[in-house]
Structures are given as structure tokens and as C-alpha cells.
Coordinates of C-alpha atoms in Angstrom, one line a residue:
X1 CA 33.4 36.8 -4.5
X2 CA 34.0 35.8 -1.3
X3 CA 32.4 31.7 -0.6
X4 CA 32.6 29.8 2.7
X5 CA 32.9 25.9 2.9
X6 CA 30.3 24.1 3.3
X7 CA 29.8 21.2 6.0
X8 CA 26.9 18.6 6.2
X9 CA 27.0 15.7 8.1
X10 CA 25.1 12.5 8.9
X11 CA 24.7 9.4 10.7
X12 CA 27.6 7.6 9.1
X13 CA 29.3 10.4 7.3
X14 CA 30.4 14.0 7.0
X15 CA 30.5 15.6 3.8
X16 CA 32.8 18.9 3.0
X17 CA 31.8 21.6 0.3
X18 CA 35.0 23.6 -0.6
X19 CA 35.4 27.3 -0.8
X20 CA 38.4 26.2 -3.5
X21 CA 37.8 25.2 -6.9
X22 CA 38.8 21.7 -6.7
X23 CA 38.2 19.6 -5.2
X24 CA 34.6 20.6 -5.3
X25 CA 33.3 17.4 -3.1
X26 CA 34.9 15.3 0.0
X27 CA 33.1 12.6 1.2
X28 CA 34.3 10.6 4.2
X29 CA 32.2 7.4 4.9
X30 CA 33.9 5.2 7.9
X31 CA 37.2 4.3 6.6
X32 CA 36.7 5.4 2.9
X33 CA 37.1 8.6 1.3
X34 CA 35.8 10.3 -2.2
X35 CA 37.2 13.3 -4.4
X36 CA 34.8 14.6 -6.8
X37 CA 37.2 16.9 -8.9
X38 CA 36.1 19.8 -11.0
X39 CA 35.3 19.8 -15.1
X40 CA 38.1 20.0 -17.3
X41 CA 36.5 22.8 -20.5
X42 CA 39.0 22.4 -23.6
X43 CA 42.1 21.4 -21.5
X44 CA 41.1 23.8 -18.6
X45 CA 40.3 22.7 -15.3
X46 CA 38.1 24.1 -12.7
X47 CA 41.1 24.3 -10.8
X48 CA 42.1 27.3 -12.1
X49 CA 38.1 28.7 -11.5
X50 CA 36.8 31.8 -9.5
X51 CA 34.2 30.7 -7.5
X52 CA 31.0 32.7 -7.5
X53 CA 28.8 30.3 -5.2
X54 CA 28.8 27.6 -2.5
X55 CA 25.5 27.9 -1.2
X56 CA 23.5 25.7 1.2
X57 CA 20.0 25.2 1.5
X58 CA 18.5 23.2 4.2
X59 CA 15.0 21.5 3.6
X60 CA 13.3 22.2 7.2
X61 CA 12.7 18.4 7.7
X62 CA 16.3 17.5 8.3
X63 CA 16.1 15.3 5.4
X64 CA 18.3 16.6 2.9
X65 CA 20.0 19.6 2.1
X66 CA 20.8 21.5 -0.9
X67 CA 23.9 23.0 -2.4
X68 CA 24.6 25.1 -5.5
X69 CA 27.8 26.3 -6.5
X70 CA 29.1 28.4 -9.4
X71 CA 32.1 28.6 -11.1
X72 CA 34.1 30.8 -14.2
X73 CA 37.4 29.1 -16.0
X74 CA 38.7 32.6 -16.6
X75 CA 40.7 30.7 -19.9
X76 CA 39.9 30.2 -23.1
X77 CA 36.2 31.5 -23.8
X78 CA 35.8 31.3 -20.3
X79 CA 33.6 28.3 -19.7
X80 CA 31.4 28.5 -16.8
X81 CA 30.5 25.1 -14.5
X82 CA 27.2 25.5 -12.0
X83 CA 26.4 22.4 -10.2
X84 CA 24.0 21.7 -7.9
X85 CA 23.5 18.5 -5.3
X86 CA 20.7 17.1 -2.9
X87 CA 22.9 15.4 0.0
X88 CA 20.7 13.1 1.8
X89 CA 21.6 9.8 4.2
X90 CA 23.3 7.9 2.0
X91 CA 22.8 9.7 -1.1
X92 CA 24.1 13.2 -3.4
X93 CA 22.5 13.3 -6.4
X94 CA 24.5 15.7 -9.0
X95 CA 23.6 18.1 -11.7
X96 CA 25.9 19.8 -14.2
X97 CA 26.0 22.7 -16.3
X98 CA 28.6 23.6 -18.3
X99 CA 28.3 26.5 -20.9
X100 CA 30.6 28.3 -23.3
X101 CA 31.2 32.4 -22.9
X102 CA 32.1 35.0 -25.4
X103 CA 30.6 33.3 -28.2
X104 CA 32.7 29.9 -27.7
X105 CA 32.1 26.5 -28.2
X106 CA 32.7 23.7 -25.8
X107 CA 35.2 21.0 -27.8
X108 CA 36.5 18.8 -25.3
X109 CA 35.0 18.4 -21.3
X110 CA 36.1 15.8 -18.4
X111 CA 33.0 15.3 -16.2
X112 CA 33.7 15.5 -12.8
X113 CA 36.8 12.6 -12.0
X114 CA 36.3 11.2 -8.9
X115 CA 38.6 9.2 -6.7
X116 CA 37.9 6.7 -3.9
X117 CA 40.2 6.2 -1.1
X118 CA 40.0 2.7 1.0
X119 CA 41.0 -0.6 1.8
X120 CA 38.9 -1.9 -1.3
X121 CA 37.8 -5.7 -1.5
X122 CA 36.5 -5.5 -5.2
X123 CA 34.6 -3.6 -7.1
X124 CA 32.1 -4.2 -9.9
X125 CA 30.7 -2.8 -12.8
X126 CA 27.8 -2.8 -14.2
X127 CA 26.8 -1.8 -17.8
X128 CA 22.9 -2.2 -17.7
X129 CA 22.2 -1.4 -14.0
X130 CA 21.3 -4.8 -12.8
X131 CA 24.1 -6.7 -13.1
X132 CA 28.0 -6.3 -11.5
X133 CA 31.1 -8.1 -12.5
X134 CA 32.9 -8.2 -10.2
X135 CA 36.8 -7.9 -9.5
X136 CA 39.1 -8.0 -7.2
X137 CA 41.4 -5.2 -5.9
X138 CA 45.3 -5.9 -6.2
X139 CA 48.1 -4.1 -5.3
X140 CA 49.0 -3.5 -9.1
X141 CA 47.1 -0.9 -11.1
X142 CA 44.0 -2.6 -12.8
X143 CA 43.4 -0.5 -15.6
X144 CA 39.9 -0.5 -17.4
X145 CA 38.3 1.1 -20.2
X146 CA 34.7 1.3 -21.6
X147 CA 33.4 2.8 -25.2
X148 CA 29.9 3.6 -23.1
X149 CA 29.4 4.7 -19.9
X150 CA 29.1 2.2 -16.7
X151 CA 25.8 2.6 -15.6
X152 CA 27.1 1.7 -11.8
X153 CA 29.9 1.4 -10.1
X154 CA 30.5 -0.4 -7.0
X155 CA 33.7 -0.4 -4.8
X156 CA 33.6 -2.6 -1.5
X157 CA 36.1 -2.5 1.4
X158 CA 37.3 -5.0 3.6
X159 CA 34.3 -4.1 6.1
X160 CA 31.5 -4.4 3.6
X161 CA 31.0 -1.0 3.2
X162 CA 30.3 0.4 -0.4
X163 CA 31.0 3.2 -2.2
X164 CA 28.6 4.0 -5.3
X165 CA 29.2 6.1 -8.8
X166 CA 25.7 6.2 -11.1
X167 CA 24.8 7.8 -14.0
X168 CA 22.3 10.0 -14.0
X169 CA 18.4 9.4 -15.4
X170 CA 19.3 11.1 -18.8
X171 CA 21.8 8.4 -20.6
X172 CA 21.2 10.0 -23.7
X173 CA 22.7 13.0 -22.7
X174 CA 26.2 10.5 -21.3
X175 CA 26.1 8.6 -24.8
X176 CA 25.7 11.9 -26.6
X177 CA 29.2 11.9 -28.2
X178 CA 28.0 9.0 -30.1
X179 CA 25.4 11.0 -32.3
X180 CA 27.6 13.9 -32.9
X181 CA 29.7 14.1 -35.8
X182 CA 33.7 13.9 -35.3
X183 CA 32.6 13.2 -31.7
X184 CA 34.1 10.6 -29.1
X185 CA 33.6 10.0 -25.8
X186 CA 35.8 7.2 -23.3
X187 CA 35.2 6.1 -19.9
X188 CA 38.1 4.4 -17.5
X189 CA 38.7 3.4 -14.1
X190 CA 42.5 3.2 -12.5
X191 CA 42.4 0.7 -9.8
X192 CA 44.4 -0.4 -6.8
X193 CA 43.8 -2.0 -3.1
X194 CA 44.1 1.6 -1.6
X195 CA 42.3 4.0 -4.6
X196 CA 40.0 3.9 -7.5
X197 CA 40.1 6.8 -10.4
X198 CA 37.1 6.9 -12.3
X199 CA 37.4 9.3 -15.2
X200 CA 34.3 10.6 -18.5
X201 CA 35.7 12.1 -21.0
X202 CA 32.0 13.0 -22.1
X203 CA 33.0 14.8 -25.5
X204 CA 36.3 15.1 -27.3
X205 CA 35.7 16.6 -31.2
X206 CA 37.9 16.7 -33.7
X207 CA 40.0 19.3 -34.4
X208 CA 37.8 20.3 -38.2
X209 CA 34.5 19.1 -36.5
X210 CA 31.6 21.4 -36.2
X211 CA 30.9 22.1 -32.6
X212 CA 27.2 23.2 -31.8
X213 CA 26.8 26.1 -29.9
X214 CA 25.0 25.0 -27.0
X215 CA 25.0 24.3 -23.2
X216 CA 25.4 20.9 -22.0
X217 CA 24.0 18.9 -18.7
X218 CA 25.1 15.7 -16.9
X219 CA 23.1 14.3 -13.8
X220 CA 24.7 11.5 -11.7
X221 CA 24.7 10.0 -8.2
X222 CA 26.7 9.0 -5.4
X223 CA 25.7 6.7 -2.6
X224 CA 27.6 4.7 0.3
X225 CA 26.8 1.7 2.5
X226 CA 28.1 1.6 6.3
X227 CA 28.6 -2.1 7.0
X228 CA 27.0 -0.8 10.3
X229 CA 24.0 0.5 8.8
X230 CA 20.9 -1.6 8.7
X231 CA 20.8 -3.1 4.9
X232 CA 17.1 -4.6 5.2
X233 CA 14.2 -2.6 5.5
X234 CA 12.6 -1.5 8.8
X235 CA 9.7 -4.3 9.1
X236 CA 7.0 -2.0 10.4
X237 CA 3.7 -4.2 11.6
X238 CA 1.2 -1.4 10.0
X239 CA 3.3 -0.9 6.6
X240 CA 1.1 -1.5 3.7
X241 CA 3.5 -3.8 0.7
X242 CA 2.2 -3.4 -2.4
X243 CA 3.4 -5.2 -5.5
X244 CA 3.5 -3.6 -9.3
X245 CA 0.0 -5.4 -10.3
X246 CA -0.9 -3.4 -7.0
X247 CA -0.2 0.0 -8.6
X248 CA -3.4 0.6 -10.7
X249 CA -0.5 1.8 -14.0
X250 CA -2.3 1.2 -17.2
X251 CA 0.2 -0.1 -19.9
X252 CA 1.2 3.1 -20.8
X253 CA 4.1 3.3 -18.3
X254 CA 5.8 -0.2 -19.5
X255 CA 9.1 -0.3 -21.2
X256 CA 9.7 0.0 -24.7
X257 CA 12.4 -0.5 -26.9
X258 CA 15.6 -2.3 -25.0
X259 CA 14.4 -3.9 -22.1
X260 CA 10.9 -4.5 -23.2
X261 CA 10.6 -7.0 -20.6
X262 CA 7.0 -6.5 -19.3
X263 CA 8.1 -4.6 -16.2
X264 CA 7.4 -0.4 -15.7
X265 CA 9.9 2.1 -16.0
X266 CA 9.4 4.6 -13.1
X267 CA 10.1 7.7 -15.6
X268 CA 7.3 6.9 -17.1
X269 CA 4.7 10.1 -16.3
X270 CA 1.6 7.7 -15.9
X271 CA 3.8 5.4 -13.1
X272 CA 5.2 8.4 -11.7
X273 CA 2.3 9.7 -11.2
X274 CA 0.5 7.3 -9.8
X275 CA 3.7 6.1 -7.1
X276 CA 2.7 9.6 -5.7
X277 CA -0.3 9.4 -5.1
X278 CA -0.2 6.3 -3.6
X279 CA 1.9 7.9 -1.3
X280 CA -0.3 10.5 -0.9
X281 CA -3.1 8.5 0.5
X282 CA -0.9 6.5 2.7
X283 CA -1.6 6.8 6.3
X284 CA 1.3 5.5 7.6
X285 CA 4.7 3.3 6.1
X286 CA 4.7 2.2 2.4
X287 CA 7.1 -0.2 0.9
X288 CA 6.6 -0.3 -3.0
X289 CA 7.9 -3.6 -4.4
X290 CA 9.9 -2.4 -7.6
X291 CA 11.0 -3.8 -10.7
X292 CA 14.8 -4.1 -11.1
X293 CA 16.3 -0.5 -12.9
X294 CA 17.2 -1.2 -16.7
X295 CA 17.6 0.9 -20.0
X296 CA 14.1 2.1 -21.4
X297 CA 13.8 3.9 -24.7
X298 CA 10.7 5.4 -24.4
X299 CA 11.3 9.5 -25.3
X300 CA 7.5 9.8 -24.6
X301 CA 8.9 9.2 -20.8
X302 CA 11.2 12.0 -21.1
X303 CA 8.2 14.1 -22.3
X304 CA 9.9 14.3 -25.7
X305 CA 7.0 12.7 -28.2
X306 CA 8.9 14.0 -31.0
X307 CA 11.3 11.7 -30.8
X308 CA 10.5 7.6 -31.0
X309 CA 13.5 6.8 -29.2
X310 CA 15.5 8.2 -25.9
X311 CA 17.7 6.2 -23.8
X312 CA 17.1 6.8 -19.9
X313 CA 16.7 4.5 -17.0
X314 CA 15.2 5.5 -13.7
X315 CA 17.3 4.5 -11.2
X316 CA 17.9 8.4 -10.0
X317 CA 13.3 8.6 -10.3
X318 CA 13.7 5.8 -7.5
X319 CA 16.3 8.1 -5.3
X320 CA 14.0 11.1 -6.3
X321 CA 10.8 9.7 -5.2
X322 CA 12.2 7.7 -2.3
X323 CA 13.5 11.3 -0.4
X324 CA 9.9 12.9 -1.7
X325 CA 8.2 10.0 -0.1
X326 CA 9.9 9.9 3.3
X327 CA 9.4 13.3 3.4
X328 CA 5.3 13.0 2.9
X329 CA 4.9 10.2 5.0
X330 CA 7.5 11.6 7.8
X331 CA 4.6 14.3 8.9
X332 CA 2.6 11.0 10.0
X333 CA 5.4 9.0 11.8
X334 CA 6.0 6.6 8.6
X335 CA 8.7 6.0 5.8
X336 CA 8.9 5.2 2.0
X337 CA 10.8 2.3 1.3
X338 CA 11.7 0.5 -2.4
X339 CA 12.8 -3.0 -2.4
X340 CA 13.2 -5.0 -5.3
X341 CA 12.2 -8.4 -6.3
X342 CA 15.5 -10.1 -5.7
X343 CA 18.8 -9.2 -3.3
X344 CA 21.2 -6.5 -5.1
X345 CA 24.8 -5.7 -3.6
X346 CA 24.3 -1.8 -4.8
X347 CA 24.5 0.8 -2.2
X348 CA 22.0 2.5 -3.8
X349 CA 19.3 -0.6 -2.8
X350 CA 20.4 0.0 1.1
X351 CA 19.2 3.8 0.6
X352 CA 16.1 2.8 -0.9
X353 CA 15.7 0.0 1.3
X354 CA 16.0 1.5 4.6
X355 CA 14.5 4.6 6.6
X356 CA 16.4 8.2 6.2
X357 CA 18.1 9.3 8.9
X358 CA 18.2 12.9 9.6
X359 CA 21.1 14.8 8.9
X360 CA 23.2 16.2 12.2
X361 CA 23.8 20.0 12.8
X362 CA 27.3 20.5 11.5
X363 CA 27.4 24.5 12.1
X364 CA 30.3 23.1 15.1
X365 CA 32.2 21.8 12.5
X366 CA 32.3 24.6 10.5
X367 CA 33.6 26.7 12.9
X368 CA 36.9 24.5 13.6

């Protein structure tokens, strides 16, 4: 089927869609690059894919824009791969699908490897999503390897600007390999001054293990920092601040489990809820002050009650609700913004930190 590329650009970045299998994302942010490179399915990369769709959506805002795309491996059982992304200023958030055809069963899968091209400073890791460690960027090859995935990853050039990698809301579904039977999983980063390969190996069975027939889902995000963007929030004199004991969230919508800390976990129905309608009877700007992101157990968050226990964090909830709120209060000239108690270096705090831009009109660009 015949696909075109796809083009969106922003204030600080343009961002290329390929009518090619792989790579299946480009990302250029001032003087840093990122490869998001297709699924590998049993040995078989989406390389080697027919694509079926690389479709665009645009939200009539400006705000954000949609894309879905839709490939077949036409190898093995012939796996098929559909993704889809909300690009936004600062921000893709990714979803993948990846089932088995003919009757197959999917064995071993690469998520997605992604590269990141720069002059890179450091870059830090962090395992529970509050906290980096840092390193520094050589000229050897740092190699690093992790049993679970990184629930961040940071790199920063020599300008300040930051390149992001998150997991997704649903951890349960990246640490899945370790409730499967003959099931492992690895995660590793390859890293020099000039480029950074992150790679998930989400599922790898043994060769006598019994593989369930099923389809299988990732969601994970990507966000940048431009050391010339603005990395406080817009101090608006009419903004209304309001502080968790501000919310009105009834106890139902703390953390449970790891990280019962006292402090809400924005998955939570009853908080998400209520964050929305807050925003619904805004008038004008609203900055939320928000816990810091950590691991939550709570499957009752997940609206899975049959199960006690779920690991999840809501770090993508914050990017979800933070384009959903800009977009409300947008119609009446204000902004959502989400700032939490204490300074983070994450990209992911400038987005939420800081008003959306609109994106730009790339249909020029498309047709060089």
C-alpha cells in the first residue's frame, strides 16, 4: 500500500514519520538527534515490514497531533506491529501492539531501540522515577545493563538540552517477563560522547517454554528540553495554585503497596477524576502542585480489582492530563501547568512545567 512520510514540526523541533519501515521515528531537537527503530518479532525486524499505514491526525487546536502506523513482518508467522503516537511541544507519547498471525506465538520481541545522536554531557538513570544517577559521557563505550527496566532516561548535551526515554504507565506490562515461566527480559544502554543505544529486550522464552497465545502492548514516552526554552512556569498574576490537601481526593486515590508514602498517585480513578474537574471549573490558568512520580501497586488504579497488586506509576497520567488540560483551559486564554514540590532535571518536568506551544504547519516541508 502506498504510505507518505509524515512531517510535524514545532517550536524547537521537527519531527519525521517514515514511509520506510525503519526507522519508524526521527526526531531532531537543536543539535541532537533520535532513532526510534522498529520491533524485532522472533529475530525479525520491522525492517523487513510492509507498511500498511502512516496516518496523521491533527487535533484542530494546534496542540498535538496524532499518528498511526501499521506494519506486517511478512516472516515467520508474520507478526504484525501498529503503533500509535500523540506528538505534542516537547512530548510523543507511544503505544505498541504487536500480535502473532497464522496461529503463531510471539517468543522473543526487541521493543523499539532507540538511538540519540549529540554532543552528550551525561546522562542519568533512574530506576524509581525520582531519582537520576548520573554519569558522564566519554569517548569510550560505557556499557550498561539493567535486570528491570529504567523507569527514565536522561541524556544532556553540552548546551543543557535534554533528551528523555520513559516507560510507559503500565510497568507491569515492561516487567512482564518476570511472571512468565522460562521467560527473561534485559535492558542496556551503549554509551559514548557523540551517541547513546538504548535497547528492551521485553521477552526472550526458552526454547521448551510455553508461549501464550496472546497480543502484547507497551506504552512509553519521549520528551526533549531546548536549553532555549523557558524551564519555569509562566507566572500568570490570575493563575489559581493549588496544593494536594487543595484537591478535595478522599483517601481512596493514595498509594499502596511500594511507595506507600502518604502522597496520591494520579492513576488513581478518584484523583483523576477530580484533577479534571478542577480543570473544568477553572476560569482561567491552573498550576496543580504535584506529588513527585513513584511506583504504586494499587491494581484497583488500573481498574483491575481482581487483582491486589499491579505495578504502574503515573508519570505518562501527568503528560496525559497536562495536553487535556491546556487544551480545556486554551478556549479561555489560560494553561495547565504541573510543578512539583522540589526542582527535577527531567525533561519531562519542563513539559509539564511550562505552556504548550502550538505546533507549526509543516505541509512546506513535506513537499521538499
Amino acid at each position: 500500500m502506498k504510505t507518505d512520510a509524515i512531517r510535524i514540526a514545532g517550536a524547537d523541533f521537527n519531527l519525521r514519520v517514515p514511509d520506510v519501515a525503519s526507522p519508524v521515528l526521527e526526531l531532531v531537537v537543536a543539535g541532537m538527534r533520535l532513532e526510534v527503530y522498529g520491533t524485532s518479532c522472533d529475530g525479525f525486524g520491522e525492517q523487513q515490514a510492509l507498511v500498511a499505514k502512516n496516518r496523521r491526525h491533527r487535533a484542530e487546536d494546534g496542540l498535538s497531533a496524532g499518528v498511526e502506523q501499521a506494519r506486517t513482518i511478512p516472516f515467520g508467522c508474520e507478526f504484525q506491529v501498529c503503533r500509535r503516537m500523540t506528538v505534542a511541544d516537547g512530548l510523543v507519547q507511544v503505544t505498541v501492539d504487536v500480535r502473532a498471525g497464522n496461529g503463531g506465538r510471539l517468543r522473543q520481541c526487541t521493543l523499539d531501540p532507540i538511538r540519540l545522536h549529540g554532543q552528550w554531557r551525561r546522562f542519568g538513570i533512574s530506576m524509581d522515577g525520582k531519582d537520576f544517577k548520573w554519569h558522564d559521557a566519554g569517548d569510550e563505550t560505557r556499557n550498561l545493563d539493567f535486570a528491570e527496566p529504567p523507569l527514565r532516561c536522561l541524556a544532556e548535551d553540552e548546551s543543557g538540552a535534554m533528551l528523555e526515554i520513559g516507560c510507559g504507565d503500565d510497568l507491569w506490562r515492561h516487567r512482564i517477563a518476570e511472571t512468565l515461566p522460562q521467560c527473561t527480559a534485559s535492558f542496556s544502554m551503549s554509551v559514548t560522547r557523540k551517541q547513546i543505544v538504548f535497547e528492551r529486550r521485553m521477552l526472550d522464552f526458552a526454547s521448551d517454554a510455553e508461549v501464550p497465545s496472546r497480543p502484547w502492548r507497551w506504552e512509553y514516552y519521549l520528551a526533549w528540553f531546548a536549553a532555549t526554552a523557558p524551564m519555569e512556569s509562566v507566572q500568570e498574576e490570575n493563575a489559581v495554585r493549588l496544593a494536594p490537601a487543595d484537591w478535595g481526593v478522599s483517601g481512596g486515590g493514595l498509594r499502596q503497596g511500594v511507595g506507600a508514602d502518604g502522597t496520591f498517585c494520579l492513576a488513581a480513578p478518584p484523583v483523576r477524576r477530580r484533577l479534571r474537574d478542577l480543570v473544568r471549573g477553572a476560569r482561567g490558568s491552573l498550576v496543580l502542585e504535584t506529588p513527585l512520580p513513584g511506583v504504586c501497586q494499587a491494581a484497583a488504579h488500573l481498574d483491575r480489582g481482581t487483582r491486589e497488586e499491579l505495578a504502574h506509576w503515573d508519570m505518562g497520567e501527568r503528560l496525559t492530563l497536562k495536553l487535556w488540560g491546556c487544551r480545556q483551559l486554551g478556549r479561555r486564554g489560560g494553561a495547565l501547568y504541573l510543578e512539583f514540590p522540589e526542582k527535577s532535571a527531567g525533561a519531562a518536568e519542563a513539559v509539564l512545567s511550562r505552556r504548550l506551544r502550538p505546533l507549526r504547519d509543516a505541509e512546506e516541508e513535506e513537499e521538499e
